[in-house]
Short mmCIF file of C-alpha atoms and ligand atoms in Angstrom, two decimals:
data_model
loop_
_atom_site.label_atom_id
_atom_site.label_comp_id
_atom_site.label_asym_id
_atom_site.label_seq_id
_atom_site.Cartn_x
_atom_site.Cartn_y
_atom_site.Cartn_z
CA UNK A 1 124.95 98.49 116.45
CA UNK A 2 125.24 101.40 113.91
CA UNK A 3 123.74 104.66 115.80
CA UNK A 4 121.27 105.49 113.12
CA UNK A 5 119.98 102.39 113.37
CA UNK A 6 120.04 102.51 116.74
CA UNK A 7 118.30 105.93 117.03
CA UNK A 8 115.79 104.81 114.14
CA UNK A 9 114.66 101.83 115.99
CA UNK A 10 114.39 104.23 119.21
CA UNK A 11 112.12 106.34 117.01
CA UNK A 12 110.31 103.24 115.30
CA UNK A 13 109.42 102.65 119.44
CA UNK A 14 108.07 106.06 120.54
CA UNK A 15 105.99 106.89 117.25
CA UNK A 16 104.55 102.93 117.79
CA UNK A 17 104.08 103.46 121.74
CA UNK A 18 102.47 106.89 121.54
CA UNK A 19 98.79 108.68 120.64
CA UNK A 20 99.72 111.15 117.59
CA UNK A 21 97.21 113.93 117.75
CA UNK A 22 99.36 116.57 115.41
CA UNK A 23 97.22 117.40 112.57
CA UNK A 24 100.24 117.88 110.48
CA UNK A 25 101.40 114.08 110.58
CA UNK A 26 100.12 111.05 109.68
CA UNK A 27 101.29 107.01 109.02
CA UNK A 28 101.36 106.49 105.31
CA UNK A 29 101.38 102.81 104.05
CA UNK A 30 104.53 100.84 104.86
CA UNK A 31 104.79 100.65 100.91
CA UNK A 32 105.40 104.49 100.46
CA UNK A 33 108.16 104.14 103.37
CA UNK A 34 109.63 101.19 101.54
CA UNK A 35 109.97 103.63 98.32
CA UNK A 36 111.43 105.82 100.37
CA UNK A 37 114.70 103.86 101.28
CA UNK A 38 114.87 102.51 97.53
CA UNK A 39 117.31 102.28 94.99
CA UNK A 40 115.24 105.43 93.31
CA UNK A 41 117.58 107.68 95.99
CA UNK A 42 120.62 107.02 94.14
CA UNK A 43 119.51 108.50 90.81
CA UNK A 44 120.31 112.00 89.51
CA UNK A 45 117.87 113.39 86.82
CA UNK A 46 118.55 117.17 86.58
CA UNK A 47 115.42 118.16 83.94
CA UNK A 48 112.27 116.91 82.99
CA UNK A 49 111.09 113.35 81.25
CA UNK A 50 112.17 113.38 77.94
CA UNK A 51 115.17 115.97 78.89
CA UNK A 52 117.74 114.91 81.32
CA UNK A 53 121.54 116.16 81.56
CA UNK A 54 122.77 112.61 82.80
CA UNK A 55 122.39 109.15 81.23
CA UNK A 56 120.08 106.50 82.89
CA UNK A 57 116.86 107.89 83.25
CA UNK A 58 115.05 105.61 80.91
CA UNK A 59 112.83 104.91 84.38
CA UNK A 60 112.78 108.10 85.95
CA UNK A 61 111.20 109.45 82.95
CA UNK A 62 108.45 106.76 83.14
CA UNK A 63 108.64 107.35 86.98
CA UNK A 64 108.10 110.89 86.45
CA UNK A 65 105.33 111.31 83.78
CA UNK A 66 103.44 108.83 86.01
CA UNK A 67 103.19 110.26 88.94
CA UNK A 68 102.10 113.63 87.37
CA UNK A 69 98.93 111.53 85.52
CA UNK A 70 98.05 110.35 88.72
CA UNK A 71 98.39 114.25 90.45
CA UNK A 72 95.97 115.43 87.56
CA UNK A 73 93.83 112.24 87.84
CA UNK A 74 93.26 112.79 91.81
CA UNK A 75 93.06 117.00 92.07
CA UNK A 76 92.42 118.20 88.45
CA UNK A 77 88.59 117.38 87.04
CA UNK A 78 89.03 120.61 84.49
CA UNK A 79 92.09 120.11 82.39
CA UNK A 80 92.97 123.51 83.00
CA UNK A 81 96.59 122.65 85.30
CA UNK A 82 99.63 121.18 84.99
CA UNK A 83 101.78 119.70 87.63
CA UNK A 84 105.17 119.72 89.00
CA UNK A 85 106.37 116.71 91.18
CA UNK A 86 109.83 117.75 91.94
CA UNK A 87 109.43 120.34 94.36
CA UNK A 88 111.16 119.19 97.46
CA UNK A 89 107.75 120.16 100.38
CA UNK A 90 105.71 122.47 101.19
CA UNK A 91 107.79 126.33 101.91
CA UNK A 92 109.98 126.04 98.88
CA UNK A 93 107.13 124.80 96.76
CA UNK A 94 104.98 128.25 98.15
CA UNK A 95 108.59 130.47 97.45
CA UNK A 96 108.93 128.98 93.93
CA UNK A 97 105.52 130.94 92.98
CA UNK A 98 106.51 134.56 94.86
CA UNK A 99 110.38 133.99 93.34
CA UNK A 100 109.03 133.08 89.35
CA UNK A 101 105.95 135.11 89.36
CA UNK A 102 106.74 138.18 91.28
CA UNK A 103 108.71 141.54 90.92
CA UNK A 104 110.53 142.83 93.86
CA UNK A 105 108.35 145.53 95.74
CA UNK A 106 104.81 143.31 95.24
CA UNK A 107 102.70 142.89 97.95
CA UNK A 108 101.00 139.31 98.87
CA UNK A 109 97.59 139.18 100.78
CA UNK A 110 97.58 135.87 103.30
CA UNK A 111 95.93 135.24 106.31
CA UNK A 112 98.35 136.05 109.89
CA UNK A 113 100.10 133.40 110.83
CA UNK A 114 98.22 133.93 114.24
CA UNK A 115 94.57 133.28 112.49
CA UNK A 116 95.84 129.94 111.59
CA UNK A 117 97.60 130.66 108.44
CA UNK A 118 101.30 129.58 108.30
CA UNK A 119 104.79 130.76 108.21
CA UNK A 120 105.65 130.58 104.58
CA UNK A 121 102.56 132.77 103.52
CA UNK A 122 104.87 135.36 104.96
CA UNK A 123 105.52 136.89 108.23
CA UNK A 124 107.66 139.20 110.21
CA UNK A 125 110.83 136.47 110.30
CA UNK A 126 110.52 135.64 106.58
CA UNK A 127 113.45 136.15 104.27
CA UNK A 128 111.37 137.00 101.42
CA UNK A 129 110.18 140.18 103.49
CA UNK A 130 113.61 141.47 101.64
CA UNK A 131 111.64 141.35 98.16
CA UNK A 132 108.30 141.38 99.12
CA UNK A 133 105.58 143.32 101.18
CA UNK A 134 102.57 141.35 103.49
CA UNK A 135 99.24 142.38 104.27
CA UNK A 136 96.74 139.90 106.04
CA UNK A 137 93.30 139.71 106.12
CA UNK A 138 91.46 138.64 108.72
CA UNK A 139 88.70 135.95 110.57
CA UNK A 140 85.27 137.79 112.74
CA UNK A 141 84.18 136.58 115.64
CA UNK A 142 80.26 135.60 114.62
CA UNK A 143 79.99 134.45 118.31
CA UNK A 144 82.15 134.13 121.50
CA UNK A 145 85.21 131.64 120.51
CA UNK A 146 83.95 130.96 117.06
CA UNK A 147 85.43 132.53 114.10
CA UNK A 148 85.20 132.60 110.26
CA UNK A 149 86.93 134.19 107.39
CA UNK A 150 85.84 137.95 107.43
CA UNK A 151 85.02 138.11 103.15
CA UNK A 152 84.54 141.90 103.87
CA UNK A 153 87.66 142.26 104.77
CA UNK A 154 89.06 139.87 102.74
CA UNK A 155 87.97 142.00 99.89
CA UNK A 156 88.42 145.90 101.83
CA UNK A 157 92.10 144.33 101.40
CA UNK A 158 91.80 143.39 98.31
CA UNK A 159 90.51 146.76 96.81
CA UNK A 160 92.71 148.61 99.24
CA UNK A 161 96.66 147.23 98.48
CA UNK A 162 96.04 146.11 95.22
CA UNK A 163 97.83 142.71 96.22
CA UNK A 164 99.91 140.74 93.14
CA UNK A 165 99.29 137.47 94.19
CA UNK A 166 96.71 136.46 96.94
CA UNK A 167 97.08 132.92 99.36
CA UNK A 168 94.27 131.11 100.33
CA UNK A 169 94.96 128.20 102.59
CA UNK A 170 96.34 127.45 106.12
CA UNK A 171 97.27 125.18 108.78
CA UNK A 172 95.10 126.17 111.84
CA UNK A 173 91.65 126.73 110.51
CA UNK A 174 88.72 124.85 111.65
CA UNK A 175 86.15 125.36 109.30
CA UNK A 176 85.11 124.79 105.62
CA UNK A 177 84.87 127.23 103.11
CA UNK A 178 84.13 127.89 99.69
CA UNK A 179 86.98 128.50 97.47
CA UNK A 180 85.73 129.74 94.14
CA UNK A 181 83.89 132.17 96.17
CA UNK A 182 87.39 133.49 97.67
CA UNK A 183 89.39 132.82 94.14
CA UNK A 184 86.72 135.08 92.21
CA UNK A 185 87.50 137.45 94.51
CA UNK A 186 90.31 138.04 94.16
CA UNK A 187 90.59 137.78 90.47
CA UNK A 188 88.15 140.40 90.44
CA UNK A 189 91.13 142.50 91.92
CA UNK A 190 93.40 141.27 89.30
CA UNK A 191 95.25 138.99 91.40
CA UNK A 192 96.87 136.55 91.23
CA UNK A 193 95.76 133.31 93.52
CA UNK A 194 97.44 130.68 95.15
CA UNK A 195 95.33 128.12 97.31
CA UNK A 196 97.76 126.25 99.50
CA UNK A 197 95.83 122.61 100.38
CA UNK A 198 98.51 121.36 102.18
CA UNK A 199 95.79 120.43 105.53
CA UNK A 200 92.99 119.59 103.55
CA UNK A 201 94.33 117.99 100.22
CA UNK A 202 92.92 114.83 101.65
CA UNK A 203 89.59 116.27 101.82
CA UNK A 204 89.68 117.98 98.28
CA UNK A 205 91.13 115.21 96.62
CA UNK A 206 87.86 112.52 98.43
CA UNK A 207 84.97 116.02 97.76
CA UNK A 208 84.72 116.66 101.20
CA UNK A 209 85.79 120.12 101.12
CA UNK A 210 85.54 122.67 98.06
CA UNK A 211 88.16 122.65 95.53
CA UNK A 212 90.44 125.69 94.34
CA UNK A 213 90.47 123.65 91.18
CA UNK A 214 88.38 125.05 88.59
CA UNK A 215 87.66 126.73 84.87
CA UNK A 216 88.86 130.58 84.33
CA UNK A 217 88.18 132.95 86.87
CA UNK A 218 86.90 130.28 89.33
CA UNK A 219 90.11 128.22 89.35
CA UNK A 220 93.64 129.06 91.26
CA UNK A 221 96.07 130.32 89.28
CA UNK A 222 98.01 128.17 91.43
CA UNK A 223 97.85 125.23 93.78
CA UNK A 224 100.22 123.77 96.54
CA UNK A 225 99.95 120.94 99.16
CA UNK A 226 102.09 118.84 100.95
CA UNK A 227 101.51 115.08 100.62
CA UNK A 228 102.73 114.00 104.18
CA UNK A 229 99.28 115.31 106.13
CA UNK A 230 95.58 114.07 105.58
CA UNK A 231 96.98 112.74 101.85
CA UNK A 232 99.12 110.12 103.83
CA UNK A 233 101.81 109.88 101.92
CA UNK A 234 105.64 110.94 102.55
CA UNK A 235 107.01 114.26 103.01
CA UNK A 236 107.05 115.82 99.97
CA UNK A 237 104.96 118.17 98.03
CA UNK A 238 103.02 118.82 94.75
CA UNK A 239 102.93 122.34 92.67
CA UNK A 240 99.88 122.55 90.32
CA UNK A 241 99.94 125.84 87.86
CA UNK A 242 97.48 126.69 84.92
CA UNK A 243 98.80 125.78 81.94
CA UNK A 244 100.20 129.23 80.64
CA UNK A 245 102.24 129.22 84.20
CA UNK A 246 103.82 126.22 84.25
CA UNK A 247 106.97 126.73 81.87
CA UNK A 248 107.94 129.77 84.35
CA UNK A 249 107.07 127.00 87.43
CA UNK A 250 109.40 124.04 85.65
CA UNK A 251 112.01 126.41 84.98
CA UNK A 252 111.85 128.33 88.44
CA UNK A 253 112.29 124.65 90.39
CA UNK A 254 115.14 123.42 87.75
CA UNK A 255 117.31 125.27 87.07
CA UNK A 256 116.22 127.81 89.08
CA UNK A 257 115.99 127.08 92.53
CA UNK A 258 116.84 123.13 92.78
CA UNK A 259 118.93 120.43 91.68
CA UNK A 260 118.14 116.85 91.10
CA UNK A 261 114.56 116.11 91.91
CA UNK A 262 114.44 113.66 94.86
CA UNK A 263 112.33 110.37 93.29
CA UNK A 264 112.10 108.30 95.90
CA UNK A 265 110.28 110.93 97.56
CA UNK A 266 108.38 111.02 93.80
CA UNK A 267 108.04 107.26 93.59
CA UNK A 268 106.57 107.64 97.34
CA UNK A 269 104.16 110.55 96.05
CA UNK A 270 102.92 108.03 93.24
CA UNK A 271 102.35 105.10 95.54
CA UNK A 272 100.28 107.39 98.08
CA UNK A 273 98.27 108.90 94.94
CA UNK A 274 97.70 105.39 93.73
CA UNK A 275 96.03 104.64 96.95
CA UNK A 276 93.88 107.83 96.82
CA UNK A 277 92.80 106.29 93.78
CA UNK A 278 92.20 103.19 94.65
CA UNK A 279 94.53 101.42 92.70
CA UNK A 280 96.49 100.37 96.01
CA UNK A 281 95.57 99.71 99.47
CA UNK A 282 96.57 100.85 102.42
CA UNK A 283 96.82 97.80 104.59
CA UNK A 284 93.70 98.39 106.84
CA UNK A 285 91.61 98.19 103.25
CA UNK A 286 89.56 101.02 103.81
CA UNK A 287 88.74 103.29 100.76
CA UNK A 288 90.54 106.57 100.93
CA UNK A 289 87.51 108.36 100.57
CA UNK A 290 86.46 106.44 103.95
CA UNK A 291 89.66 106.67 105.49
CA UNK A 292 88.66 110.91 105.61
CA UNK A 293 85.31 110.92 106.01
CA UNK A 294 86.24 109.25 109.43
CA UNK A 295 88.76 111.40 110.34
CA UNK A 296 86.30 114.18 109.80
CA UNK A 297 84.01 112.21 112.25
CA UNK A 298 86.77 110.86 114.73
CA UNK A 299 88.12 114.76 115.06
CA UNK A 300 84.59 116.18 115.98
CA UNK A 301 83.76 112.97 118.15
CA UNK A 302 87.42 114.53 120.05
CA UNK A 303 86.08 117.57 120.47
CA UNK A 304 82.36 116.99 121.37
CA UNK A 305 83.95 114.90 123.94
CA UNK A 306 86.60 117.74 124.95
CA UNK A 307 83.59 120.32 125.49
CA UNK A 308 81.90 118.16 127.74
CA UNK A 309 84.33 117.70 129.41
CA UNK A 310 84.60 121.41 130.40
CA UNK A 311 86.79 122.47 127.95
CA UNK A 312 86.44 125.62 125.76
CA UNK A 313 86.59 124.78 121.93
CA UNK A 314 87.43 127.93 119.41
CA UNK A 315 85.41 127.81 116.12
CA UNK A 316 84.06 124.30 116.23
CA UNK A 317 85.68 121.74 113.65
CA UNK A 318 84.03 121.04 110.25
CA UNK A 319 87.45 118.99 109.30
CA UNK A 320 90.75 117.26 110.18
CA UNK A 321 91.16 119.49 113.33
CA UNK A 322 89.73 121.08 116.19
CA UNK A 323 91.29 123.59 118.51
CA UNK A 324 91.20 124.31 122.42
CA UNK A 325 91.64 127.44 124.09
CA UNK A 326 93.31 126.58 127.33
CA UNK A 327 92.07 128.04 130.61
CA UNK A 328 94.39 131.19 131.50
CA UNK A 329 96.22 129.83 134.19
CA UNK A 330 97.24 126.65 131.71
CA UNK A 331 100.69 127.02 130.44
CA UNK A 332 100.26 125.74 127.04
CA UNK A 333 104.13 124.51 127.24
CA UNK A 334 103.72 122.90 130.10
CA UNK A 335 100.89 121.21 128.98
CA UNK A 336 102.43 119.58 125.56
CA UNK A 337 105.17 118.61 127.90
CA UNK A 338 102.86 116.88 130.45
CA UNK A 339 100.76 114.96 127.72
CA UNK A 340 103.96 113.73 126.16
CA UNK A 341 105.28 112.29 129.66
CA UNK A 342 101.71 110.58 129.61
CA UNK A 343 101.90 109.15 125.81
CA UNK A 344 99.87 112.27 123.86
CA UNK A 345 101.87 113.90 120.90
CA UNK A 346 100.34 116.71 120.73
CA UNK A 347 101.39 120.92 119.29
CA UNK A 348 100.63 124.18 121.30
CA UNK A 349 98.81 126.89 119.07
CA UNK A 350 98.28 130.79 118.77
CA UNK A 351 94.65 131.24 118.57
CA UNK A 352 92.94 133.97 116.88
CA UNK A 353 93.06 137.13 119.56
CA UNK A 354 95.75 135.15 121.51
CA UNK A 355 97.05 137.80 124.04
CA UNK A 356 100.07 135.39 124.51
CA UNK A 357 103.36 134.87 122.91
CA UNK A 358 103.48 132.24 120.08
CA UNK A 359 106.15 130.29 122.32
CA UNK A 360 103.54 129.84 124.60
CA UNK A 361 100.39 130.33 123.27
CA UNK A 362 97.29 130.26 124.34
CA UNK A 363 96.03 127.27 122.74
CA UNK A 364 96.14 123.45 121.30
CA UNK A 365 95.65 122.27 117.85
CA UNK A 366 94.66 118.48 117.68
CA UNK A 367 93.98 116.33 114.86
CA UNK A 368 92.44 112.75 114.10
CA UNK A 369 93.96 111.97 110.46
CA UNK A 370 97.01 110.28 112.18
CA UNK A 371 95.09 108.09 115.11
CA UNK A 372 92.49 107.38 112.35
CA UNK A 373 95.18 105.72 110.01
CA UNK A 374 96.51 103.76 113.33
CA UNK A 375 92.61 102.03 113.60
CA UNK A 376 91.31 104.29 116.62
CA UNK A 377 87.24 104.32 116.56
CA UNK A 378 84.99 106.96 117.85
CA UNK A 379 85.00 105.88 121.19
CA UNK A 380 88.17 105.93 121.29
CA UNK A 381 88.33 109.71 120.68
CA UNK A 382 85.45 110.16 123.42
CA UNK A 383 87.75 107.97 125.83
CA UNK A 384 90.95 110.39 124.47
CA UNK A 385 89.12 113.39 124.97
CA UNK A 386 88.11 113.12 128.32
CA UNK A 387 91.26 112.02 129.61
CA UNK A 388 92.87 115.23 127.82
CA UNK A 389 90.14 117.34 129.79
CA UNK A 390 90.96 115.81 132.80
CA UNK A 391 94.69 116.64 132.61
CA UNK A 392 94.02 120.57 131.37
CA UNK A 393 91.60 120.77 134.68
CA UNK A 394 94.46 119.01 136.94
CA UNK A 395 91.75 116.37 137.42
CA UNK A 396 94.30 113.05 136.51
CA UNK A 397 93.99 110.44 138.72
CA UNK A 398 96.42 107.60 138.67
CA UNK A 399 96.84 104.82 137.69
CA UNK A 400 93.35 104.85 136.31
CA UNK A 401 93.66 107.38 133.51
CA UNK A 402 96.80 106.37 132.79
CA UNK A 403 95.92 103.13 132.39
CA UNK A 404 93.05 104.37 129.90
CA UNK A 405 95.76 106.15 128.33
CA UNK A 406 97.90 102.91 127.94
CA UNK A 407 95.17 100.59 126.59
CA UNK A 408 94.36 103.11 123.81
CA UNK A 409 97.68 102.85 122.93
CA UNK A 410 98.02 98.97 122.70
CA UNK A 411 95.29 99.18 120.83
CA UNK A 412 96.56 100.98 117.83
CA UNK A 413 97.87 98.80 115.05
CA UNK A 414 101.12 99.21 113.60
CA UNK A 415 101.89 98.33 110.23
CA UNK A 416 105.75 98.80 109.95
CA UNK A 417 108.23 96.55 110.46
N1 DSN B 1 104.26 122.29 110.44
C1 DSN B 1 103.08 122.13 109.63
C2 DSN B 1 101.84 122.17 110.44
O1 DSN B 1 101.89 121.63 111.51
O2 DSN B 1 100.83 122.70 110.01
C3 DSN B 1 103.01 123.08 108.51
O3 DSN B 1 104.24 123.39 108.00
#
């Protein structure tokens, strides 16, 4: 047998046989996969519908203008942004804004990579520290374990380093928050403002979390998400731009920084938006807008069930994701390792004050979009939780947890084929 087969079907096995809790991934519908391996992958289209360098993008072109509508349809109630659908995920779409719409020497405001904001909002092993300076605000502690964003801070920085362009968004943070109350902010300081959704762009595009999408002052100047995490659909991403931004954004991706756009990752996009929408199913035929509002109640069902089980929770979830801080004799390496062995896919975490190194941090981040779109109920999280517990205590007992573990398992479903 051909080894990429081989090793596909070897991954088809473990991602069927194994409890996802990475709050970053997620099943989209075997109809987005299937437009993934099309016939759209042979195509080049260097340009824009209506403007190609190649022949034979009569389809592309419809392709292309389509899946936009539906971006604008799903985020976009004002009228105030335009979209671009060819940037290739998530980084480069984040590094197309500080490349097109910043000078060398500017400084960007983002939340630390340690507070739960992420590596492409810049930190000390970015490349783009050659062109650009970082400052971070920061989260308080309102009691033990629980933190929020710090606005006083967030605006002491503001008023302090005069920041170009500020990012509001990340990939480790537990709790809701407003953001035309951050974006106003930071206008006020004559910034600019990018809101990264990446995490939550299936919660802004269903209203269960606030949107960075809005008229004037109130609105991002800017907006980027990934479409592979609680949007369930394949890796890819989506840039969003006011209107007056977007011929620097279109000409930044091509001919800028990238070549041909990638449309069966764009084709994908469309068929996930379509199911956002409505127009599509996914094949369990629950309403997107469902679909999150569960995962919002499976995640905190995890983690009620995690605290009573003796485990310490930091900032308790009002999303996709929860996070543990692990007792201090609980290698957090050793831990991911040890729920993998047992069937639990699961990422170690800094957490905010971690006193330990970010190969081996102090805590776990866990999410319930990905078991949610494999059919696991409430109980189910309960069940998951307490097993977890048991393991971070070094209370497992085989074969019965294990064979809790096991039947949770079977009892995903499993769409692909
Ligand atoms: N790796 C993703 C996450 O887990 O949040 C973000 O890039």
């Amino acid at each position: 047998m051909n080894t990429f087969l081989e090793l596909t079907q070897q991954e088809f096995d473990r991602q069927k046989n194994t409890l996802n809790l990475i709050a970053s991934e997620n099943f989209p519908s075997p109809t987005t996969l299937q437009l993934l391996g099309s016939v759209w992958s042979n195509k080049y289209g260097e340009g824009y519908p209506g403007k190609r360098y190649y022949a034979g993008n009569t389809y592309t072109d419809i392709l292309e203008k389509k899946v936009q509508d539906l971006a604008l349809q799903v985020f976009d109630s004002t009228g105030e942004y335009s979209v671009n659908v060819q940037t290739l995920s998530g980084s480069p779409a984040n590094g197309t804004i500080y490349m097109s719409m910043l000078e060398t020497g500017d400084t960007i405001l983002s939340l630390s990579l340690q507070e739960g904001g992420h590596l492409s909002h810049l930190h000390s092993t970015s490349v783009y520290n050659k062109f650009f300076n970082y400052i971070n605000y920061h989260l308080r502690e309102t009691k033990s374990n629980d933190f929020e964003l710090d606005l006083d801070n967030f605006e002491e920085q503001l008023k302090k380093h005069q920041p170009k362009l500020t990012i509001i968004g990340f990939s480790a943070y537990t709790k809701q928050f407003d953001f035309p109350q951050l974006i106003k902010l930071a206008h006020k300081y004559n910034s600019l403002v990018l809101a990264d959704i990446s995490h939550i762009s299936g919660l802004v595009a269903t209203n269960l979390h606030s949107s960075p999408f809005g008229v004037g002052l109130d609105g991002a100047d800017f907006v980027t998400t990934t479409t592979h995490k609680t949007l369930r659909g394949p890796r890819g991403a989506l840039l969003f731009a006011k209107h007056k931004y977007i011929d620097t954004i279109n000409k930044a991706i091509f001919p800028g920084l990238q070549g041909g756009p990638h449309f069966n990752k764009i084709a994908a996009v469309g068929n996930c938006l379509s199911e956002v929408l409505g127009d599509n199913q996914y094949p369990d035929k629950i309403g997107f807008q469902e679909y999150i509002k569960i995962v919002i109640s499976n995640t905190k069902a995890l983690e009620n069930s995690l605290q009573q089980n003796g485990v310490d929770i930091v900032s308790p979830t009002q999303n996709h994701l929860c996070l543990i801080k692990l007792p201090i004799d609980v290698d957090s390496l050793e831990l991911q390792n040890q729920l993998e062995s047992l069937g639990i896919i699961t990422n170690r975490n800094p957490i905010p004050k971690d006193i330990k190194s970010p190969w081996r941090p102090s805590g776990m981040r866990l999410g319930g979009a990905a078991l949610t779109s494999r059919g696991l109920q409430e109980g189910d999280f309960v069940e998951l939780g307490r097993v977890i517990a048991k393991i971070i205590k070094g209370e497992f007992q085989k074969p019965k947890d294990q064979k809790t573990i096991q039947n949770l398992i079977q009892k995903q479903n499993w769409y692909y084929k």
